[in-house]
Coordinates of C-alpha atoms and ligand atoms in Angstrom, one line a residue:
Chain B
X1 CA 0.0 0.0 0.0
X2 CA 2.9 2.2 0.8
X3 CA 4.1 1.6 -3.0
X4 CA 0.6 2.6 -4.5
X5 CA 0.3 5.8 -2.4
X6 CA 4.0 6.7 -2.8
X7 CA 4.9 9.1 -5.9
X8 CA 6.4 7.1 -8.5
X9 CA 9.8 7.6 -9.2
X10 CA 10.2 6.3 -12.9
X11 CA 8.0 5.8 -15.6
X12 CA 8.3 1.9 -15.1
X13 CA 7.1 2.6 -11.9
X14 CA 4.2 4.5 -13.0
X15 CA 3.1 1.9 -15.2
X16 CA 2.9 -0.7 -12.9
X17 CA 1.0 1.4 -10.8
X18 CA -1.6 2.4 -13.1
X19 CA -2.1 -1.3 -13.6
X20 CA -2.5 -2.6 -10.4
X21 CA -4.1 -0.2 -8.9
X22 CA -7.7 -1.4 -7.2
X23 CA -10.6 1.6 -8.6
X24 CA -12.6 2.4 -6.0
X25 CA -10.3 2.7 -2.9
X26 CA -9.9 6.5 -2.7
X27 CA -6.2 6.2 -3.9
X28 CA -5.8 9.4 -6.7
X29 CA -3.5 9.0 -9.7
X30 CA -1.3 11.6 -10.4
X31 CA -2.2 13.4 -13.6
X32 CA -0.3 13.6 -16.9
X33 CA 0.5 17.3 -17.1
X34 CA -0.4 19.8 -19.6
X35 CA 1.7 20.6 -22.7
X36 CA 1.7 23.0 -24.8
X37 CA -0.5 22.8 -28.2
X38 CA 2.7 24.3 -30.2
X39 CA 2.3 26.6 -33.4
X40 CA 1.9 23.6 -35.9
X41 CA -1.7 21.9 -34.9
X42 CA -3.2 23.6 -38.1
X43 CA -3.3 20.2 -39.7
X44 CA -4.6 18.2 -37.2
X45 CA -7.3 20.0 -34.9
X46 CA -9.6 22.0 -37.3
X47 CA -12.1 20.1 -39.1
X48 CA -14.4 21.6 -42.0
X49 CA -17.5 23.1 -40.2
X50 CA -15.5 23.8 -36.6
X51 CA -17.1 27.2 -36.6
X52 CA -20.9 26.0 -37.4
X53 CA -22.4 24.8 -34.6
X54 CA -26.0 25.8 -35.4
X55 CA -27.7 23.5 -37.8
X56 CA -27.5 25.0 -41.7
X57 CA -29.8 27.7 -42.4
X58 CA -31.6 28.1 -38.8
X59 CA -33.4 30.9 -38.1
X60 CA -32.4 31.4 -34.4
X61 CA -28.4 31.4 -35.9
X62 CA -25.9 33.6 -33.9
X63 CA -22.5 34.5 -34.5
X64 CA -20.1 35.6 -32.1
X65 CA -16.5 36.6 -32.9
X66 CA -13.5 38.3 -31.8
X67 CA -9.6 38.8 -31.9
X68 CA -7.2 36.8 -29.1
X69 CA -4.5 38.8 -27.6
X70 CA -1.4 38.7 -25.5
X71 CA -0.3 40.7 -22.6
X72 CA 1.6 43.4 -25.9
X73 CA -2.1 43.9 -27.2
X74 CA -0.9 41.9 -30.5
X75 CA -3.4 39.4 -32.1
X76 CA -2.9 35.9 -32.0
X77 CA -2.3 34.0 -35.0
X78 CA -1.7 30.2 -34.0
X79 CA -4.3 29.8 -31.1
X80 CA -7.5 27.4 -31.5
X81 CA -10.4 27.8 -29.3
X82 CA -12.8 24.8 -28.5
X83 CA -16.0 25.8 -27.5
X84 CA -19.0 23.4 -25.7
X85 CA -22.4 25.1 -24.8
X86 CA -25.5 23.2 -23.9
X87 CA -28.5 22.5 -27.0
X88 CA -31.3 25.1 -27.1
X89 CA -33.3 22.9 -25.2
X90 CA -31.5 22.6 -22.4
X91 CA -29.5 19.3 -23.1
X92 CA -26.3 18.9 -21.6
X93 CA -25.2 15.6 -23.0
X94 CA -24.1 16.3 -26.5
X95 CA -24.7 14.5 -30.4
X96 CA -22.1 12.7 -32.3
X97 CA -21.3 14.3 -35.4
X98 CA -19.0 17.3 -35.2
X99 CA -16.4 15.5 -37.2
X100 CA -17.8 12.7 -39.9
X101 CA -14.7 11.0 -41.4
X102 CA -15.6 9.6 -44.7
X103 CA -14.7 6.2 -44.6
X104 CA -13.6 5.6 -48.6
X105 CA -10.7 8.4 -48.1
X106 CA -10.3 9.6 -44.7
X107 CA -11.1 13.0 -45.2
X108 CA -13.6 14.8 -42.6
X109 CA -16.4 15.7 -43.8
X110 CA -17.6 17.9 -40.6
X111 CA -21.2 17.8 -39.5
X112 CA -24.2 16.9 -41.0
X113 CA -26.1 19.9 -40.8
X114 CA -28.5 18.9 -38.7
X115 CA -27.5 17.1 -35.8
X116 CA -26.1 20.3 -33.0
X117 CA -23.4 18.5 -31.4
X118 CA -22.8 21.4 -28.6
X119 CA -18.7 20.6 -29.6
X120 CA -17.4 23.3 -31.7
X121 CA -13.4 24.4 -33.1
X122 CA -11.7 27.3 -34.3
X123 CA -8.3 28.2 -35.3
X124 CA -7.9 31.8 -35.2
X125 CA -6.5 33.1 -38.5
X126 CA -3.3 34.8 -39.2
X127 CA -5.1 38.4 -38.1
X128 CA -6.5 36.2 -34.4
X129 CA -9.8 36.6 -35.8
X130 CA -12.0 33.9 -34.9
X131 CA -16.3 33.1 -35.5
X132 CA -18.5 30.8 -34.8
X133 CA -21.6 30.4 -35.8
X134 CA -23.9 28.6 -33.3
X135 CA -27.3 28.8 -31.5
X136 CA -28.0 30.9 -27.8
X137 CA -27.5 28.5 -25.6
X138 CA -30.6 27.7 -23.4
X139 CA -31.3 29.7 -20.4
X140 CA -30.8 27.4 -17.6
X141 CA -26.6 26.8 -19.0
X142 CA -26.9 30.4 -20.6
X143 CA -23.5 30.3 -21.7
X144 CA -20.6 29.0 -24.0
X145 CA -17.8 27.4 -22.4
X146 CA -14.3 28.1 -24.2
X147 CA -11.0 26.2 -24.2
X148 CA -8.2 28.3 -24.9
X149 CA -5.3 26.9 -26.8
X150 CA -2.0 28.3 -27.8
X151 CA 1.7 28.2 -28.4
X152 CA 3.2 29.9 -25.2
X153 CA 0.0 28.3 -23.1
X154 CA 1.3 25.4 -21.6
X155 CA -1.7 24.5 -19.9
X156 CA -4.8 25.7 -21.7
X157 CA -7.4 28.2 -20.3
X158 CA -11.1 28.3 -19.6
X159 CA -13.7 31.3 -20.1
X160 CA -17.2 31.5 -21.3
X161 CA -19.1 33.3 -23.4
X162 CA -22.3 34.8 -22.2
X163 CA -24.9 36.7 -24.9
X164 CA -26.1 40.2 -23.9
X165 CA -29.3 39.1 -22.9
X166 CA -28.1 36.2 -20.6
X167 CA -28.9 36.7 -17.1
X168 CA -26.3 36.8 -14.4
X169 CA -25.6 33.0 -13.0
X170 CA -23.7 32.4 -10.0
X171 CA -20.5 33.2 -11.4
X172 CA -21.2 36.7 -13.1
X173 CA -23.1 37.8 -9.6
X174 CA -19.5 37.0 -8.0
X175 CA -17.6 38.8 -10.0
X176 CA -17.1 43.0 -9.9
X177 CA -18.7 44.7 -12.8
X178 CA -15.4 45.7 -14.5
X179 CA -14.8 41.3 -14.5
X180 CA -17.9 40.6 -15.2
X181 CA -17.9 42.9 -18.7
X182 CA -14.6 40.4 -19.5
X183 CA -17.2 38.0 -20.2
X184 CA -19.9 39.7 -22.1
X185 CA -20.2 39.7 -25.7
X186 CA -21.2 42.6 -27.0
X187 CA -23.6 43.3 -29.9
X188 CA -21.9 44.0 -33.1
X189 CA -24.3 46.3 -35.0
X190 CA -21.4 46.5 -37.8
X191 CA -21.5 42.6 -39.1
X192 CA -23.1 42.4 -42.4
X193 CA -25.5 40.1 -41.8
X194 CA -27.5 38.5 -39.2
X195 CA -27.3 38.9 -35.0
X196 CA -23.5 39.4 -34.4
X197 CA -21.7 39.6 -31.1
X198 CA -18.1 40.6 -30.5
X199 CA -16.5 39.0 -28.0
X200 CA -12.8 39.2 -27.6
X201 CA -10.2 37.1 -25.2
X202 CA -7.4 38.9 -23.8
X203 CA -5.0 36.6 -22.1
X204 CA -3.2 38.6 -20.2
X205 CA -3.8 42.7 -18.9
X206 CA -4.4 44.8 -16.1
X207 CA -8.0 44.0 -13.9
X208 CA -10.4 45.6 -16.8
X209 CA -8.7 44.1 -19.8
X210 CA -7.9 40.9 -19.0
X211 CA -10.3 38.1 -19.7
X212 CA -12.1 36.1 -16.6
X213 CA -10.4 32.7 -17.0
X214 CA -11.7 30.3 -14.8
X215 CA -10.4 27.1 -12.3
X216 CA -12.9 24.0 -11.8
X217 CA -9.9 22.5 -8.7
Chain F
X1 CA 18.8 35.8 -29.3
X2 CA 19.7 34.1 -25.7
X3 CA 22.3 31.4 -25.3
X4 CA 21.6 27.8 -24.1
X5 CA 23.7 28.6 -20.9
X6 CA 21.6 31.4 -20.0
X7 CA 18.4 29.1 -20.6
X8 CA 19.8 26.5 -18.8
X9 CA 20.6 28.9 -15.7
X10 CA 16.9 29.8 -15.9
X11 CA 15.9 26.1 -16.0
X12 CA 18.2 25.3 -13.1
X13 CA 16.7 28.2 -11.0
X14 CA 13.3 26.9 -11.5
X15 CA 13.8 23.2 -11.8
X16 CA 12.6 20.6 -8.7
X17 CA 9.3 22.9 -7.7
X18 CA 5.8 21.0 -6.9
X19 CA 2.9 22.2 -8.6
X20 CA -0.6 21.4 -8.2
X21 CA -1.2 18.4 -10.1
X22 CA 2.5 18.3 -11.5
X23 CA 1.0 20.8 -14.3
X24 CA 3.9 23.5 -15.2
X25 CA 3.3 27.2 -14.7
X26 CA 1.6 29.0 -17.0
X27 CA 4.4 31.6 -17.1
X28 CA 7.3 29.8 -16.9
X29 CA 10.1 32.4 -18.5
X30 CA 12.7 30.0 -19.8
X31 CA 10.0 29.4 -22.6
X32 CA 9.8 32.7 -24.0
X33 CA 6.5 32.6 -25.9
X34 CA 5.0 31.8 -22.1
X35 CA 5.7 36.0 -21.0
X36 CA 2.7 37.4 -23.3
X37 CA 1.1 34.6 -23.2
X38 CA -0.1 33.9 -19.8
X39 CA -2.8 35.8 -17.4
X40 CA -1.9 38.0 -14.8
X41 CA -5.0 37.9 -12.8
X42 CA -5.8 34.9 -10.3
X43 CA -8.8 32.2 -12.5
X44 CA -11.7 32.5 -11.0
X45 CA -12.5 29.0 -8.9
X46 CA -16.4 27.6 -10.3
X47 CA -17.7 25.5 -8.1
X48 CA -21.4 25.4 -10.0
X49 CA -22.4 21.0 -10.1
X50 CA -24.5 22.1 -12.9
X51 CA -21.8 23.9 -15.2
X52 CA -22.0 22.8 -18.0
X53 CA -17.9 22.3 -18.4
X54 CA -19.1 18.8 -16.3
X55 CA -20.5 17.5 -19.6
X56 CA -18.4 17.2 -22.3
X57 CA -18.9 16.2 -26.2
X58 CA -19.2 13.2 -27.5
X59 CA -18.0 11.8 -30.5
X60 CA -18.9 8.4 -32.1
X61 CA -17.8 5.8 -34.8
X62 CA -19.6 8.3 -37.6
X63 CA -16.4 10.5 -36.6
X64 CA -13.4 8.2 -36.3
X65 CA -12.5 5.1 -37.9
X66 CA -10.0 2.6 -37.3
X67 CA -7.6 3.5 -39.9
X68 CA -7.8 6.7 -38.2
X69 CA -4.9 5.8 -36.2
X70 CA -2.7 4.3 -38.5
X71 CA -0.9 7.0 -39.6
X72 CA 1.3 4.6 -42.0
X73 CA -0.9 4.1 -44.7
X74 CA -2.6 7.3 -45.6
X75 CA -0.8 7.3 -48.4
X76 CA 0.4 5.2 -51.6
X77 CA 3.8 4.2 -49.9
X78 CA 5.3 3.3 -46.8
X79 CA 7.0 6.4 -44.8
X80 CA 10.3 7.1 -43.9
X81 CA 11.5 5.8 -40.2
X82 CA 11.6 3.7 -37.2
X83 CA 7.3 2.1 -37.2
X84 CA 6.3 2.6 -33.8
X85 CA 2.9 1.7 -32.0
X86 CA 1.8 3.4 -29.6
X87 CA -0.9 2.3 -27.0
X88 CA -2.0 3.2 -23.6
X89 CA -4.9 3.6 -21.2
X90 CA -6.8 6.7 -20.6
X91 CA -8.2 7.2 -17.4
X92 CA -9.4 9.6 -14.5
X93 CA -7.9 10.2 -11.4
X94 CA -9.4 7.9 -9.7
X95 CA -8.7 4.7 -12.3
X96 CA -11.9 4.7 -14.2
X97 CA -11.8 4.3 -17.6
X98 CA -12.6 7.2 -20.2
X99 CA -14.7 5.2 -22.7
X100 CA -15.2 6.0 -26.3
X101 CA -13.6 9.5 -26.3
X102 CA -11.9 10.8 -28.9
X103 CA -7.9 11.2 -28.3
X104 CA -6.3 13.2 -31.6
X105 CA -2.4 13.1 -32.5
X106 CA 0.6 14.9 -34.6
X107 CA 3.8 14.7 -35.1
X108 CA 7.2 15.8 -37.4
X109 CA 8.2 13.1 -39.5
X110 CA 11.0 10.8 -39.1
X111 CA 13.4 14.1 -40.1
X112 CA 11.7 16.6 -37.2
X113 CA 9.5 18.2 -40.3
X114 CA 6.3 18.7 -39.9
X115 CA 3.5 19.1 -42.6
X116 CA 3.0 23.0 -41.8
X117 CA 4.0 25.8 -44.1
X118 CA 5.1 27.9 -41.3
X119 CA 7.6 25.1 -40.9
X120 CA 10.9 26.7 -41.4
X121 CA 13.5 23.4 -40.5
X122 CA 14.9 22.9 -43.9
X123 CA 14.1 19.1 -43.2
X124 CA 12.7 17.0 -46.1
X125 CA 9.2 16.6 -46.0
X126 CA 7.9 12.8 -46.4
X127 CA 5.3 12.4 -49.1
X128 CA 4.0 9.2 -47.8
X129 CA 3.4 10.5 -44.2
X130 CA 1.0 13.4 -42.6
X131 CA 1.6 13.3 -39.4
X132 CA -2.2 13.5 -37.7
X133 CA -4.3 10.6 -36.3
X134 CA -7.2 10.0 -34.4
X135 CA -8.5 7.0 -32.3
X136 CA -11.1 6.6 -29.4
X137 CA -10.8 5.1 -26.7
X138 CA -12.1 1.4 -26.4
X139 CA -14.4 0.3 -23.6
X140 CA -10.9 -0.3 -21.1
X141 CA -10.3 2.9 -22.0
X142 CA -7.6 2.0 -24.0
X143 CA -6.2 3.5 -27.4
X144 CA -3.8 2.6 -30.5
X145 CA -1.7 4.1 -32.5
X146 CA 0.6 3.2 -35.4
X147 CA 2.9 5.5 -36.4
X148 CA 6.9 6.0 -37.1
X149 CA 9.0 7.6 -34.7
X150 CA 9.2 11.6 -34.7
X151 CA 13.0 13.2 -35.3
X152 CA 13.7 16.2 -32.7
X153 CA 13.6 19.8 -34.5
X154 CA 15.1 23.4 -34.3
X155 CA 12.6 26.3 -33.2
X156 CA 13.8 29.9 -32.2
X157 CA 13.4 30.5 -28.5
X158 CA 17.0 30.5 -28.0
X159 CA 20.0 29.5 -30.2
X160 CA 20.4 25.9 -30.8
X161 CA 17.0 25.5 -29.3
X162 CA 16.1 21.8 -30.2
X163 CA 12.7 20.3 -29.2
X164 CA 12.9 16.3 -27.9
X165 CA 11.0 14.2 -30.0
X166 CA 7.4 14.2 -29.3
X167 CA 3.6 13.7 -30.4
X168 CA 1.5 15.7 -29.4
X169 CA -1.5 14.4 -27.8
X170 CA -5.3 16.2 -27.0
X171 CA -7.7 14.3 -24.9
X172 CA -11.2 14.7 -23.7
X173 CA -12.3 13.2 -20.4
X174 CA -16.1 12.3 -19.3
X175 CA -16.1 16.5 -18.3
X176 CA -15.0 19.5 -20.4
X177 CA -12.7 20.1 -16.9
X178 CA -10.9 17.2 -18.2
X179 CA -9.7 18.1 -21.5
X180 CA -5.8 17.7 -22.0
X181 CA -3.9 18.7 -24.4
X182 CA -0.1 17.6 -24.0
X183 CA 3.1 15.7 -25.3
X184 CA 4.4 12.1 -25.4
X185 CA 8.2 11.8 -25.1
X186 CA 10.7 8.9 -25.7
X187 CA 12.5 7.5 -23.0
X188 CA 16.3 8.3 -22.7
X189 CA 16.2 11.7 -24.7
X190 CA 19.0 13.5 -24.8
X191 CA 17.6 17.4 -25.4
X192 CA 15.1 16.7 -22.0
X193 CA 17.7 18.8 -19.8
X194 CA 17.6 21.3 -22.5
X195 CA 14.1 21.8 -23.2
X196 CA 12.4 24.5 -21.6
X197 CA 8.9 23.0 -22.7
X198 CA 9.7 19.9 -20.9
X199 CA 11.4 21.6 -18.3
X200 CA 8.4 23.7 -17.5
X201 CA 7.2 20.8 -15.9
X202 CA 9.8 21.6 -12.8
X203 CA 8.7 18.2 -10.5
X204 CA 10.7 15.5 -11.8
X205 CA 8.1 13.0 -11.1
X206 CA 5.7 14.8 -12.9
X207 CA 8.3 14.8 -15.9
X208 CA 8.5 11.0 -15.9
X209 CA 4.3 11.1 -16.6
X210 CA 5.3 12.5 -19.9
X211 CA 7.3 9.8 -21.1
X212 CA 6.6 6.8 -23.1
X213 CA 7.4 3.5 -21.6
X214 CA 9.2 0.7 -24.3
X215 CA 7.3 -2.5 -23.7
X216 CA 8.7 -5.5 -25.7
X217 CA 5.5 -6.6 -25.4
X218 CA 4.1 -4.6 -27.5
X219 CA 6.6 -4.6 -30.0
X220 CA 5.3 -6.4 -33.0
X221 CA 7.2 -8.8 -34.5
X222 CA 9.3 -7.9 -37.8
X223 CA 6.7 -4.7 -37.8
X224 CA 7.3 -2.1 -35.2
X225 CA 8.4 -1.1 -31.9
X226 CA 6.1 -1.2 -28.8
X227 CA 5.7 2.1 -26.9
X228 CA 3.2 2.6 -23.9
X229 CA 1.8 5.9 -22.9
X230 CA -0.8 5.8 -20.2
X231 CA -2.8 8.8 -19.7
X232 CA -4.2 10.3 -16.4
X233 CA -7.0 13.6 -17.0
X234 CA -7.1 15.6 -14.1
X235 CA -10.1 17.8 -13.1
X236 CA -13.5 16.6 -11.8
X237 CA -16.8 14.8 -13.3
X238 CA -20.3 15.6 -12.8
X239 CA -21.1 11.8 -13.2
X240 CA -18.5 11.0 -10.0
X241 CA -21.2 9.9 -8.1
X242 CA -23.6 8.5 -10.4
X243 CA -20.7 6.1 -12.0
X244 CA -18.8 5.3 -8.3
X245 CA -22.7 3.5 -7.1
X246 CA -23.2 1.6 -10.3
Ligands
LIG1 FE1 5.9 19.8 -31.8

């Protein structure tokens, strides 16, 4: 017992551990730390139809967008952003789909247009633009959750979107008002077409400027 | 540009702390691109059991097939290198198995070149191998991929920066709070001392979680070389409860 609660000391060590190691008994592993994603993901993570969430050609379509930046004010241009909301009716557990590999070649395919999978991606391009095109979220979850990924980031970030109209949950009511705006998109009156919010992600500023990035312990 | 020695000094300075978790610092200075790059302001702790970062997406066999992770044959000949496999378990903290979720790869090629035209290491590029595969995780929990071993690689945070060789790795657990995106190493490297990526993970047992294990058992015969890589995703699960009773 000793051994299994003791840190191990090699990666032999940690093998054998993983392996014999009884579920159930309140022992925790030790975690496999955080990397960073590096600058050269581009062919890997994004898949065609990342950025549309919502369903083709819905009505109730939003898009949201935004530039990343770093502590210089300069726009990102190798960061990708997951993002995971909850369905328009409320449903937390997610559709299969966001990816669709056709089998014959291999290539993805993306999502079937009408399936919404709550899972979306997005590179930002070489500007640190980024868009997504989704549905609000429902009102009981009202917002997006974000995964921030970047070279430099060696352990990625959390935020959350929340729409203008969204009312304040638990964690915008415990936040000070100059926070709390981190996390508000704003309405974009100047996208061409459509609703539009503007919600940017600054990784790293003073109290007003930088985004509300969030710890789940 | 800075020399190795005075990256190595920083390193040294740093090297041996415990963090929460074994995770590295988000600023950690001896990798420069970490300065701009990491917040300022403490994360706000959310403690919400309904968030909905305690449900996670799913992904089925519409999204991923098995050739998926045999990154060997995507194209009309073999690539160049050393044919590895590389398997492992995925699990949670507490030993359960993360079932049918999706774990992506990439890599350089056998030469530390990867397919990326910002890609500036005059390496040859391989046209029979990519570099990207995808796989999800069986109903142990366990994954497989077939690949060829990755060649280290120059990058410019220092001179003669070299990066170990590595795939990188993203994971998603059974809660969005799980999600893990990180790097596989080779066991016995010879750039780990002088790798501030690595090296950003200060506690050396934490280090040793990053590194492949060779198991002869998994070697296949006249084929490839057998690598394990077990995977532990920190961070907690709304269905804790719900799965620890059943
Ligand atoms: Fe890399």
């Amino acid at each position: 017992m000793s051994e299994l609660a003791s840190e191990p000391s090699s990666a032999a060590l940690s093998r054998t551990w993983i392996e014999h190691r009884p579920t159930g008994q309140g022992v925790r592993l030790e975690p496999t730390p955080s990397q960073t994603v590096g600058p050269f993901f581009g062919y890997a993570l994004p898949f065609p139809g990342g950025p549309d969430l919502a369903p083709a050609g819905h009505p109730d379509t939003v898009t949201v967008h935004g530039y990343v930046y770093d502590g210089a004010g300069n726009p990102l241009p190798d960061a990708i952003l997951d993002f995971w909301q909850a369905a328009p009716d409320g449903s937390r557990t997610g559709t299969p789909g966001s990816l669709r590999v056709d089998a014959s070649n291999g290539e993805l395919l993306g999502r079937d247009g009408v399936r919404f999978t709550g899972f979306g991606r997005v590179a930002t391009t070489g500007d640190g633009h980024w868009a997504l095109h989704t549905l609000p979220p429902a009102a009981d979850a009202p917002y997006i959750a974000v995964g921030v990924f970047a070279r430099g980031l060696l352990h990625h970030l959390y935020t959350r979107i929340y729409l203008p109209d969204a009312p304040d949950d638990a964690l915008l009511s415990g936040l000070t008002p100059e926070r709390r705006s981190t996390l508000r998109a704003r309405e974009d009156a100047t996208a061409a077409a459509g609703r539009a919010y503007r919600f940017d992600i600054r990784i790293q500023g003073d109290e007003s400027e930088e985004t509300v990035f969030l710890d789940f312990a | 540009m800075v020399t190795q020695q005075e990256i190595d000094k920083e390193i040294a300075e740093l090297a041996g702390r415990v963090t929460p978790g074994g995770h590295p610092p988000r600023l950690y200075p001896p990798y420069r691109s970490s300065i701009l790059r990491s917040p300022r302001q403490p994360l706000t702790l959310v403690t919400d059991p309904d968030a909905i970062e305690l449900w996670t997406p799913v992904f089925g066999t519409g999204d991923v097939t098995e050739l998926d992770a045999d990154l060997t044959v995507r194209h009309s000949g073999e690539p160049i290198g050393e044919r590895i496999t590389v398997t492992g378990r995925v699990t949670d903290r507490d030993g359960r198995p993360v079932r049918n979720q999706l774990v992506e790869i990439w890599q350089a090629n056998a030469a530390g070149r990867y397919v990326h035209r910002r890609e500036q290491h005059p390496a040859p590029l391989d046209p029979n191998f990519t570099g990207a595969g995808r796989a999800l995780t069986d109903a142990n929990g366990d994954y497989r991929f077939t690949t060829i071993k990755p060649g280290p690689y120059p990058w410019g945070n220092h001179v003669n920066a070299w990066r170990p060789a590595h795939i990188h790795f993203s994971l998603f657990g059974t809660a969005f709070t799980q999600r893990l995106v990180t790097q596989m190493y080779f066991p016995g490297d010879p750039l780990f001392a002088y790798d501030p990526i690595f090296q950003a993970v200060t506690d050396p047992a934490a280090q040793q979680r990053l590194i492949a294990v060779y198991d002869h058992d998994r070697s296949v015969p006249e084929f490839s070389l057998g690598f394990r890589f077990d995977i532990v995703l920190d961070g907690p699960s709304a269905t804790y409860f719900e799965e620890d009773h059943q």
